[in-house]
């Protein structure tokens, strides 16, 4: 994607020659209210801007866009008022700013330069919302249409130093760019993104970033080292599997964190084939792998004082004469055996290999993320991830996810469900014999491969990873980049607090 160029500004809004100025509105109990950051703009309208906006039907509801010609009252010819929704008193939270900034960025398409006052409310959230709201994926379009806004000047918050504001701008831009890189990978069609080409893309992302090392295991190395889950799932495709490892060792590296992400570059379901309707969205079944690769690159750019390793097990799940079958028994990395009862429960097989291998390096924490179960969508909907794992770390990850606007909800791993994975012929089966608690059963399966004593979390993003509807806030159609911002927040928290 081509992201807008962002810069901190302290220029006078009434005289700066830009194409548009963005202000925020709040849905107050007695009608529309301008945010305090818009005071200078309102002054240029002699205090009458709220009345003008109300006359045009503005209410301040979340993501509402109302455009007003300035008629010379500002140097900019256009004013865009974007709703933040209801406030706690006159306070709005970061996610409201992030979503409003995303909606404003979409309204600015085709503009060369704009100024936003939303950044004066919360700079980091405005940066993320602006970059992600402006995101476009046009690599396969013969006509790309109008380009996103080329430059956005950000009004600095009151207080703080310009040095601190620039540091926030740099860090928030890096986070947003990591999300955008994840979206690019997810949105790339599966005829161009398959295990080998994904590995090449991951290597390219890491090149030129200090502190990163990349290792790619091909099918021969996977066979030699005993990665039976990855090999089994990838056996039906003419494009063989890979395991990508990207490692970052930061300055004064403290805690060691393993990130594991599911990388099924396309999922037909294998022999247990999926219904045709909606199968095209299975191009997003590598969202977890994309997220962890982008996150470790982000960790290196932000120089977290950690050692972070991303593991991306990559396979294409296809039906063919060489495909693995229901009834097969796979020997996983580390020696456990799994009876395959359904080849469409393939993600947990590749992840288990990667989790077992990651645990050999003795991480202090392990976070795995995947588009793992349709049951996640049934349980929590399309916008809320389910988080399972060690109780304390699970709750920490879920809370940090909510804090950055990536809805996450802690879920249990009930012990009584473990017996439902007992196998007649192997150590365990890859599915239970019923439909109940499918998200939780998958988490219990993964737990079998986590080393004792390692705090871990499993983030099921089957719904939140891909958006098939109309854009909203800073979420565009297609890959969303969830949960990169959650992973980044967890790494930052571990760096600060252990």
Coordinates of N, CA and C in Angstrom, one line a residue, residues 123-307:
X123 N -2.8 11.4 19.8 CA -1.9 11.4 18.7 C -1.7 10.0 18.1
X124 N -1.3 9.0 18.9 CA -1.1 7.7 18.5 C -2.3 7.0 17.8
X125 N -3.4 7.2 18.4 CA -4.7 6.6 17.8 C -5.0 7.2 16.5
X126 N -4.8 8.6 16.4 CA -5.1 9.3 15.1 C -4.1 8.8 14.0
X127 N -2.9 8.6 14.4 CA -1.9 8.1 13.4 C -2.3 6.7 12.9
X128 N -2.6 5.8 13.8 CA -3.0 4.4 13.4 C -4.3 4.4 12.6
X129 N -5.3 5.2 13.0 CA -6.5 5.2 12.3 C -6.4 5.8 10.9
X130 N -5.6 6.9 10.8 CA -5.4 7.5 9.5 C -4.7 6.6 8.5
X131 N -3.6 5.9 8.9 CA -2.9 5.0 8.0 C -3.7 3.9 7.6
X132 N -4.4 3.3 8.6 CA -5.2 2.1 8.3 C -6.5 2.4 7.5
X133 N -7.1 3.5 7.8 CA -8.3 3.9 7.1 C -8.0 4.2 5.6
X134 N -6.8 4.7 5.4 CA -6.4 5.1 4.0 C -5.9 3.8 3.2
X135 N -5.8 2.7 3.9 CA -5.3 1.5 3.2 C -6.1 1.1 2.0
X136 N -5.3 0.8 0.9 CA -6.0 0.2 -0.3 C -5.1 -0.9 -0.8
X137 N -5.7 -1.9 -1.3 CA -5.0 -3.0 -2.0 C -5.4 -3.1 -3.4
X138 N -4.6 -2.6 -4.3 CA -4.9 -2.4 -5.7 C -4.0 -3.1 -6.6
X139 N -3.2 -4.0 -6.1 CA -2.1 -4.7 -6.9 C -2.7 -5.4 -8.1
X140 N -3.9 -5.9 -8.0 CA -4.5 -6.7 -9.1 C -5.5 -5.9 -9.9
X141 N -5.7 -4.6 -9.7 CA -6.7 -3.9 -10.4 C -6.0 -3.2 -11.6
X142 N -6.7 -3.2 -12.8 CA -6.1 -2.5 -13.9 C -6.3 -1.0 -13.8
X143 N -7.3 -0.6 -13.0 CA -7.5 0.8 -12.7 C -7.7 0.9 -11.2
X144 N -6.7 1.6 -10.6 CA -6.7 1.7 -9.1 C -7.7 2.6 -8.5
X145 N -8.2 3.5 -9.4 CA -9.2 4.5 -8.9 C -8.5 5.7 -8.1
X146 N -9.2 6.4 -7.4 CA -8.6 7.6 -6.7 C -7.6 7.1 -5.6
X147 N -6.5 7.8 -5.5 CA -5.5 7.4 -4.5 C -5.9 7.9 -3.1
X148 N -5.4 7.3 -2.1 CA -5.6 7.8 -0.7 C -5.0 9.1 -0.6
X149 N -5.4 9.9 0.5 CA -4.8 11.2 0.7 C -3.3 11.1 0.8
X150 N -2.6 12.0 0.2 CA -1.1 11.9 0.1 C -0.4 12.3 1.3
X151 N -1.0 13.3 2.0 CA -0.3 13.9 3.2 C -1.3 14.3 4.2
X152 N -1.1 14.0 5.5 CA -1.9 14.5 6.6 C -1.0 15.1 7.6
X153 N -1.4 16.4 7.9 CA -0.7 17.1 9.0 C -1.5 16.9 10.3
X154 N -0.8 16.6 11.3 CA -1.4 16.2 12.6 C -1.2 17.3 13.6
X155 N -2.3 17.9 14.1 CA -2.2 18.9 15.1 C -1.7 18.3 16.4
X156 N -0.7 18.8 17.0 CA -0.1 18.2 18.2 C -0.9 18.4 19.4
X157 N -1.0 17.4 20.3 CA -1.7 17.6 21.6 C -1.1 18.7 22.4
X158 N -1.8 19.3 23.2 CA -1.3 20.3 24.1 C -0.5 19.6 25.2
X159 N 0.6 20.2 25.7 CA 1.5 19.5 26.6 C 2.4 18.6 25.9
X160 N 3.4 18.2 26.6 CA 4.4 17.3 26.0 C 5.4 18.1 25.1
X161 N 6.4 17.4 24.7 CA 7.4 18.1 23.8 C 7.3 17.6 22.4
X162 N 7.8 18.4 21.5 CA 7.7 18.0 20.1 C 8.5 16.7 19.9
X163 N 9.6 16.6 20.7 CA 10.4 15.3 20.6 C 9.6 14.1 21.0
X164 N 8.8 14.3 22.0 CA 7.9 13.2 22.5 C 6.8 12.9 21.4
X165 N 6.3 13.9 20.8 CA 5.2 13.8 19.8 C 5.8 13.1 18.6
X166 N 7.0 13.4 18.2 CA 7.6 12.8 17.1 C 7.9 11.3 17.3
X167 N 8.3 11.0 18.6 CA 8.5 9.6 18.9 C 7.2 8.8 18.9
X168 N 6.1 9.4 19.3 CA 4.8 8.7 19.2 C 4.4 8.5 17.8
X169 N 4.6 9.6 17.0 CA 4.3 9.4 15.5 C 5.1 8.3 14.9
X170 N 6.4 8.2 15.2 CA 7.2 7.1 14.6 C 6.8 5.8 15.0
X171 N 6.5 5.6 16.4 CA 6.1 4.3 16.9 C 4.7 3.9 16.3
X172 N 3.8 4.8 16.3 CA 2.4 4.5 15.9 C 2.4 4.2 14.4
X173 N 3.2 4.9 13.6 CA 3.3 4.7 12.2 C 3.9 3.3 11.9
X174 N 4.9 2.9 12.7 CA 5.5 1.6 12.6 C 4.4 0.5 12.8
X175 N 3.6 0.7 13.9 CA 2.6 -0.3 14.2 C 1.6 -0.4 13.1
X176 N 1.1 0.7 12.6 CA 0.1 0.7 11.5 C 0.7 0.1 10.2
X177 N 2.0 0.4 9.9 CA 2.6 -0.2 8.7 C 2.7 -1.7 8.9
X178 N 2.9 -2.2 10.1 CA 3.0 -3.7 10.3 C 1.6 -4.3 10.1
X179 N 0.6 -3.6 10.5 CA -0.8 -4.1 10.2 C -1.1 -4.1 8.7
X180 N -0.6 -3.0 8.0 CA -0.8 -2.9 6.6 C 0.0 -4.0 5.9
X181 N 1.2 -4.3 6.3 CA 2.0 -5.4 5.7 C 1.2 -6.7 5.9
X182 N 0.6 -7.0 7.0 CA -0.2 -8.2 7.2 C -1.4 -8.2 6.3
X183 N -2.0 -7.1 6.1 CA -3.2 -7.0 5.2 C -2.7 -7.4 3.8
X184 N -1.6 -6.8 3.4 CA -1.1 -7.1 2.0 C -0.9 -8.6 1.8
X185 N -0.3 -9.3 2.8 CA -0.1 -10.7 2.7 C -1.4 -11.5 2.6
X186 N -2.4 -11.1 3.4 CA -3.7 -11.8 3.5 C -4.4 -11.5 2.1
X187 N -4.3 -10.3 1.6 CA -5.1 -10.0 0.4 C -4.5 -10.5 -0.9
X188 N -3.2 -11.0 -0.8 CA -2.6 -11.5 -2.0 C -3.2 -12.9 -2.3
X189 N -3.7 -13.1 -3.6 CA -4.4 -14.3 -3.9 C -3.6 -15.5 -3.8
X190 N -4.2 -16.7 -3.5 CA -3.4 -17.9 -3.2 C -2.6 -18.5 -4.4
X191 N -3.0 -18.1 -5.7 CA -2.1 -18.5 -6.8 C -0.8 -17.8 -6.8
X192 N -0.7 -16.7 -6.1 CA 0.6 -16.0 -5.9 C 1.2 -16.2 -4.5
X193 N 0.4 -16.5 -3.5 CA 0.9 -16.6 -2.2 C 0.7 -18.1 -1.8
X194 N 1.8 -18.9 -1.8 CA 1.8 -20.3 -1.4 C 3.0 -20.5 -0.5
X195 N 3.2 -21.6 0.0 CA 4.2 -21.7 1.1 C 5.6 -21.2 0.7
X196 N 6.1 -21.5 -0.5 CA 7.4 -21.1 -0.9 C 7.4 -19.6 -1.1
X197 N 6.4 -19.0 -1.8 CA 6.4 -17.6 -2.0 C 6.2 -16.8 -0.7
X198 N 5.4 -17.3 0.2 CA 5.2 -16.7 1.5 C 6.6 -16.6 2.2
X199 N 7.3 -17.7 2.2 CA 8.6 -17.7 2.8 C 9.5 -16.6 2.2
X200 N 9.4 -16.5 0.9 CA 10.2 -15.4 0.2 C 9.8 -14.0 0.6
X201 N 8.5 -13.8 0.8 CA 8.0 -12.5 1.2 C 8.4 -12.2 2.6
X202 N 8.3 -13.3 3.5 CA 8.8 -13.1 4.9 C 10.2 -12.7 4.9
X203 N 11.0 -13.4 4.1 CA 12.5 -13.1 4.1 C 12.7 -11.6 3.6
X204 N 11.9 -11.2 2.6 CA 12.1 -9.9 2.1 C 11.7 -8.8 3.1
X205 N 10.7 -9.1 3.9 CA 10.2 -8.2 5.0 C 11.3 -8.0 6.0
X206 N 12.1 -9.1 6.3 CA 13.1 -9.0 7.3 C 14.4 -8.4 6.8
X207 N 14.6 -8.5 5.5 CA 15.9 -8.0 5.0 C 16.0 -6.5 5.2
X208 N 17.2 -6.1 5.6 CA 17.5 -4.7 5.8 C 17.1 -4.1 7.2
X209 N 16.5 -5.0 8.0 CA 16.1 -4.6 9.4 C 17.1 -5.2 10.4
X210 N 17.7 -4.3 11.1 CA 18.8 -4.8 12.0 C 18.2 -5.7 13.1
X211 N 19.0 -6.8 13.3 CA 18.7 -7.7 14.4 C 17.8 -8.9 14.0
X212 N 17.5 -9.0 12.8 CA 16.6 -10.1 12.3 C 17.4 -11.2 11.6
X213 N 17.0 -12.5 11.9 CA 17.6 -13.6 11.3 C 16.4 -14.5 10.7
X214 N 16.6 -15.0 9.6 CA 15.5 -15.8 9.0 C 16.0 -17.2 8.6
X215 N 15.2 -18.2 9.0 CA 15.5 -19.6 8.6 C 14.3 -20.2 7.9
X216 N 14.4 -20.9 6.8 CA 13.3 -21.5 6.1 C 13.6 -23.0 5.9
X217 N 12.8 -23.8 6.5 CA 12.9 -25.3 6.3 C 12.0 -25.7 5.1
X218 N 12.6 -26.4 4.1 CA 11.8 -26.9 3.0 C 11.3 -28.3 3.4
X219 N 10.6 -28.9 2.4 CA 10.0 -30.2 2.7 C 11.0 -31.3 3.1
X220 N 12.2 -31.2 2.5 CA 13.3 -32.2 2.9 C 13.7 -32.0 4.3
X221 N 13.9 -30.8 4.7 CA 14.4 -30.5 6.1 C 13.2 -30.8 7.1
X222 N 12.0 -30.5 6.7 CA 10.9 -30.9 7.5 C 10.8 -32.4 7.8
X223 N 11.0 -33.1 6.7 CA 10.9 -34.6 6.8 C 12.1 -35.1 7.7
X224 N 13.3 -34.6 7.5 CA 14.4 -35.0 8.2 C 14.3 -34.7 9.7
X225 N 13.6 -33.6 10.1 CA 13.5 -33.2 11.5 C 12.2 -33.7 12.1
X226 N 11.3 -34.3 11.3 CA 10.1 -35.0 11.9 C 8.9 -34.1 12.1
X227 N 8.7 -33.1 11.2 CA 7.5 -32.3 11.3 C 6.3 -32.9 10.6
X228 N 5.8 -34.0 11.3 CA 4.7 -34.8 10.6 C 3.4 -34.0 10.4
X229 N 3.1 -33.1 11.3 CA 1.8 -32.4 11.1 C 1.9 -31.5 9.9
X230 N 2.9 -30.7 9.7 CA 3.1 -29.8 8.6 C 3.1 -30.6 7.3
X231 N 3.9 -31.7 7.3 CA 4.0 -32.5 6.1 C 2.7 -33.2 5.7
X232 N 2.0 -33.7 6.7 CA 0.7 -34.3 6.5 C -0.3 -33.4 5.8
X233 N -0.4 -32.2 6.4 CA -1.4 -31.3 5.8 C -1.0 -30.8 4.4
X234 N 0.3 -30.6 4.2 CA 0.8 -30.2 2.9 C 0.9 -31.3 1.8
X235 N 0.6 -32.5 2.2 CA 0.9 -33.6 1.3 C 0.0 -33.7 0.0
X236 N -1.2 -33.0 0.1 CA -2.1 -33.1 -1.0 C -1.8 -32.0 -2.1
X237 N -0.9 -31.1 -1.9 CA -0.6 -30.0 -2.8 C 0.7 -30.2 -3.6
X238 N 0.6 -29.7 -4.8 CA 1.8 -29.8 -5.6 C 2.9 -28.7 -5.2
X239 N 2.4 -27.8 -4.3 CA 3.3 -26.8 -3.7 C 3.7 -27.2 -2.3
X240 N 4.9 -27.7 -2.0 CA 5.2 -28.3 -0.7 C 5.3 -27.3 0.4
X241 N 5.2 -27.8 1.6 CA 5.1 -26.9 2.8 C 6.5 -26.3 3.1
X242 N 6.4 -25.3 4.1 CA 7.6 -24.7 4.6 C 7.4 -24.4 6.1
X243 N 8.5 -24.2 6.8 CA 8.4 -23.6 8.2 C 9.4 -22.5 8.2
X244 N 8.9 -21.3 8.5 CA 9.7 -20.1 8.5 C 9.9 -19.7 10.0
X245 N 11.1 -19.4 10.3 CA 11.5 -18.9 11.6 C 12.2 -17.5 11.5
X246 N 11.6 -16.5 12.1 CA 12.2 -15.2 12.0 C 12.6 -14.8 13.5
X247 N 13.8 -14.5 13.8 CA 14.3 -14.3 15.1 C 14.8 -12.9 15.3
X248 N 14.5 -12.2 16.3 CA 15.0 -10.9 16.7 C 15.6 -10.9 18.1
X249 N 16.8 -10.5 18.2 CA 17.5 -10.4 19.5 C 17.7 -8.9 19.7
X250 N 17.0 -8.3 20.6 CA 17.1 -6.9 20.9 C 18.2 -6.5 21.7
X251 N 18.5 -5.2 21.8 CA 19.5 -4.7 22.7 C 19.1 -5.0 24.2
X252 N 20.1 -5.5 24.9 CA 19.8 -5.8 26.3 C 18.6 -6.7 26.5
X253 N 18.5 -7.7 25.5 CA 17.4 -8.6 25.5 C 17.1 -9.2 26.8
X254 N 15.9 -9.1 27.3 CA 15.5 -9.7 28.5 C 14.7 -11.0 28.3
X255 N 13.3 -10.9 28.4 CA 12.5 -12.0 28.2 C 12.5 -12.6 26.8
X256 N 12.3 -13.8 26.7 CA 12.2 -14.5 25.4 C 10.8 -14.9 25.1
X257 N 10.3 -14.4 23.9 CA 8.9 -14.6 23.5 C 8.8 -15.3 22.2
X258 N 8.0 -16.4 22.2 CA 7.8 -17.1 20.9 C 6.4 -16.7 20.4
X259 N 6.3 -16.4 19.1 CA 5.1 -16.1 18.4 C 4.9 -17.2 17.3
X260 N 3.7 -17.8 17.4 CA 3.4 -18.9 16.4 C 2.1 -18.5 15.7
X261 N 2.1 -18.6 14.3 CA 0.9 -18.2 13.5 C 0.6 -19.3 12.5
X262 N -0.6 -19.6 12.4 CA -1.1 -20.6 11.4 C -0.9 -20.0 10.0
X263 N -0.3 -20.8 9.1 CA -0.1 -20.4 7.7 C -0.6 -21.3 6.7
X264 N -1.9 -21.5 6.7 CA -2.5 -22.3 5.6 C -2.8 -21.4 4.5
X265 N -2.0 -21.4 3.4 CA -2.1 -20.4 2.3 C -3.3 -20.6 1.5
X266 N -3.9 -21.7 1.5 CA -5.3 -21.9 1.1 C -5.8 -23.2 1.7
X267 N -7.1 -23.2 2.1 CA -7.7 -24.3 2.7 C -9.0 -24.7 2.0
X268 N -8.9 -25.8 1.3 CA -10.1 -26.4 0.7 C -10.8 -27.3 1.7
X269 N -10.1 -27.6 2.8 CA -10.6 -28.7 3.7 C -10.0 -30.0 3.5
X270 N -9.3 -30.1 2.4 CA -8.7 -31.4 2.0 C -9.7 -32.4 1.6
X271 N -9.5 -33.7 2.0 CA -10.5 -34.8 1.7 C -11.8 -34.5 2.3
X272 N -11.8 -33.9 3.5 CA -13.0 -33.5 4.2 C -13.4 -32.1 3.7
X273 N -13.7 -32.0 2.4 CA -13.8 -30.8 1.6 C -14.8 -29.8 2.2
X274 N -14.6 -28.5 2.1 CA -15.5 -27.5 2.6 C -16.6 -27.3 1.5
X275 N -17.7 -26.7 1.9 CA -18.7 -26.3 0.9 C -18.1 -25.2 0.0
X276 N -18.6 -25.1 -1.2 CA -18.1 -24.1 -2.1 C -18.3 -22.7 -1.7
X277 N -19.5 -22.5 -1.2 CA -19.9 -21.1 -0.8 C -18.9 -20.5 0.3
X278 N -18.3 -19.4 0.0 CA -17.4 -18.8 0.9 C -16.0 -19.3 0.9
X279 N -15.7 -20.4 0.1 CA -14.4 -20.9 0.2 C -13.3 -20.0 -0.3
X280 N -13.7 -19.0 -1.1 CA -12.7 -18.0 -1.5 C -12.1 -17.2 -0.4
X281 N -12.8 -17.1 0.7 CA -12.3 -16.4 1.9 C -11.2 -17.2 2.6
X282 N -11.0 -18.5 2.2 CA -9.9 -19.3 2.8 C -8.6 -18.8 2.3
X283 N -8.5 -17.9 1.4 CA -7.2 -17.2 1.1 C -6.7 -16.5 2.3
X284 N -7.5 -16.3 3.3 CA -7.1 -15.6 4.6 C -6.7 -16.6 5.7
X285 N -6.6 -17.9 5.4 CA -6.3 -18.8 6.4 C -4.8 -18.8 6.9
X286 N -4.0 -17.9 6.3 CA -2.7 -17.7 6.7 C -2.5 -16.4 7.5
X287 N -3.6 -15.9 8.0 CA -3.6 -14.6 8.7 C -2.7 -14.6 9.9
X288 N -2.7 -15.7 10.7 CA -1.9 -15.8 11.9 C -0.4 -15.7 11.5
X289 N 0.0 -16.5 10.5 CA 1.4 -16.4 10.1 C 1.8 -15.1 9.6
X290 N 1.0 -14.4 8.9 CA 1.3 -13.0 8.4 C 1.4 -12.1 9.6
X291 N 0.6 -12.3 10.6 CA 0.6 -11.4 11.8 C 1.9 -11.6 12.6
X292 N 2.3 -12.8 12.8 CA 3.5 -13.0 13.7 C 4.8 -12.6 12.9
X293 N 4.8 -12.8 11.6 CA 6.0 -12.3 10.9 C 6.1 -10.8 10.9
X294 N 4.9 -10.1 10.6 CA 4.9 -8.6 10.7 C 5.3 -8.1 12.1
X295 N 4.8 -8.8 13.1 CA 5.1 -8.4 14.5 C 6.5 -8.5 14.9
X296 N 7.2 -9.5 14.5 CA 8.6 -9.7 14.8 C 9.5 -8.6 14.1
X297 N 9.1 -8.3 12.8 CA 9.7 -7.2 12.1 C 9.5 -5.9 12.8
X298 N 8.3 -5.7 13.3 CA 7.9 -4.5 14.1 C 8.8 -4.4 15.4
X299 N 8.9 -5.5 16.1 CA 9.7 -5.5 17.3 C 11.1 -5.1 17.0
X300 N 11.7 -5.5 15.9 CA 13.0 -5.1 15.5 C 13.1 -3.6 15.2
X301 N 12.1 -3.1 14.5 CA 12.1 -1.7 14.1 C 12.0 -0.8 15.4
X302 N 11.2 -1.2 16.4 CA 11.0 -0.5 17.6 C 12.1 -0.8 18.7
X303 N 12.9 -1.8 18.3 CA 14.1 -2.1 19.2 C 13.6 -2.5 20.6
X304 N 12.6 -3.4 20.7 CA 12.2 -3.9 22.0 C 13.3 -4.6 22.7
X305 N 13.5 -4.4 24.0 CA 14.6 -5.2 24.7 C 14.2 -6.6 25.0
X306 N 13.9 -7.3 24.0 CA 13.4 -8.7 24.1 C 14.1 -9.6 23.0
X307 N 13.9 -10.9 23.2 CA 14.2 -11.8 22.1 C 12.9 -12.4 21.7

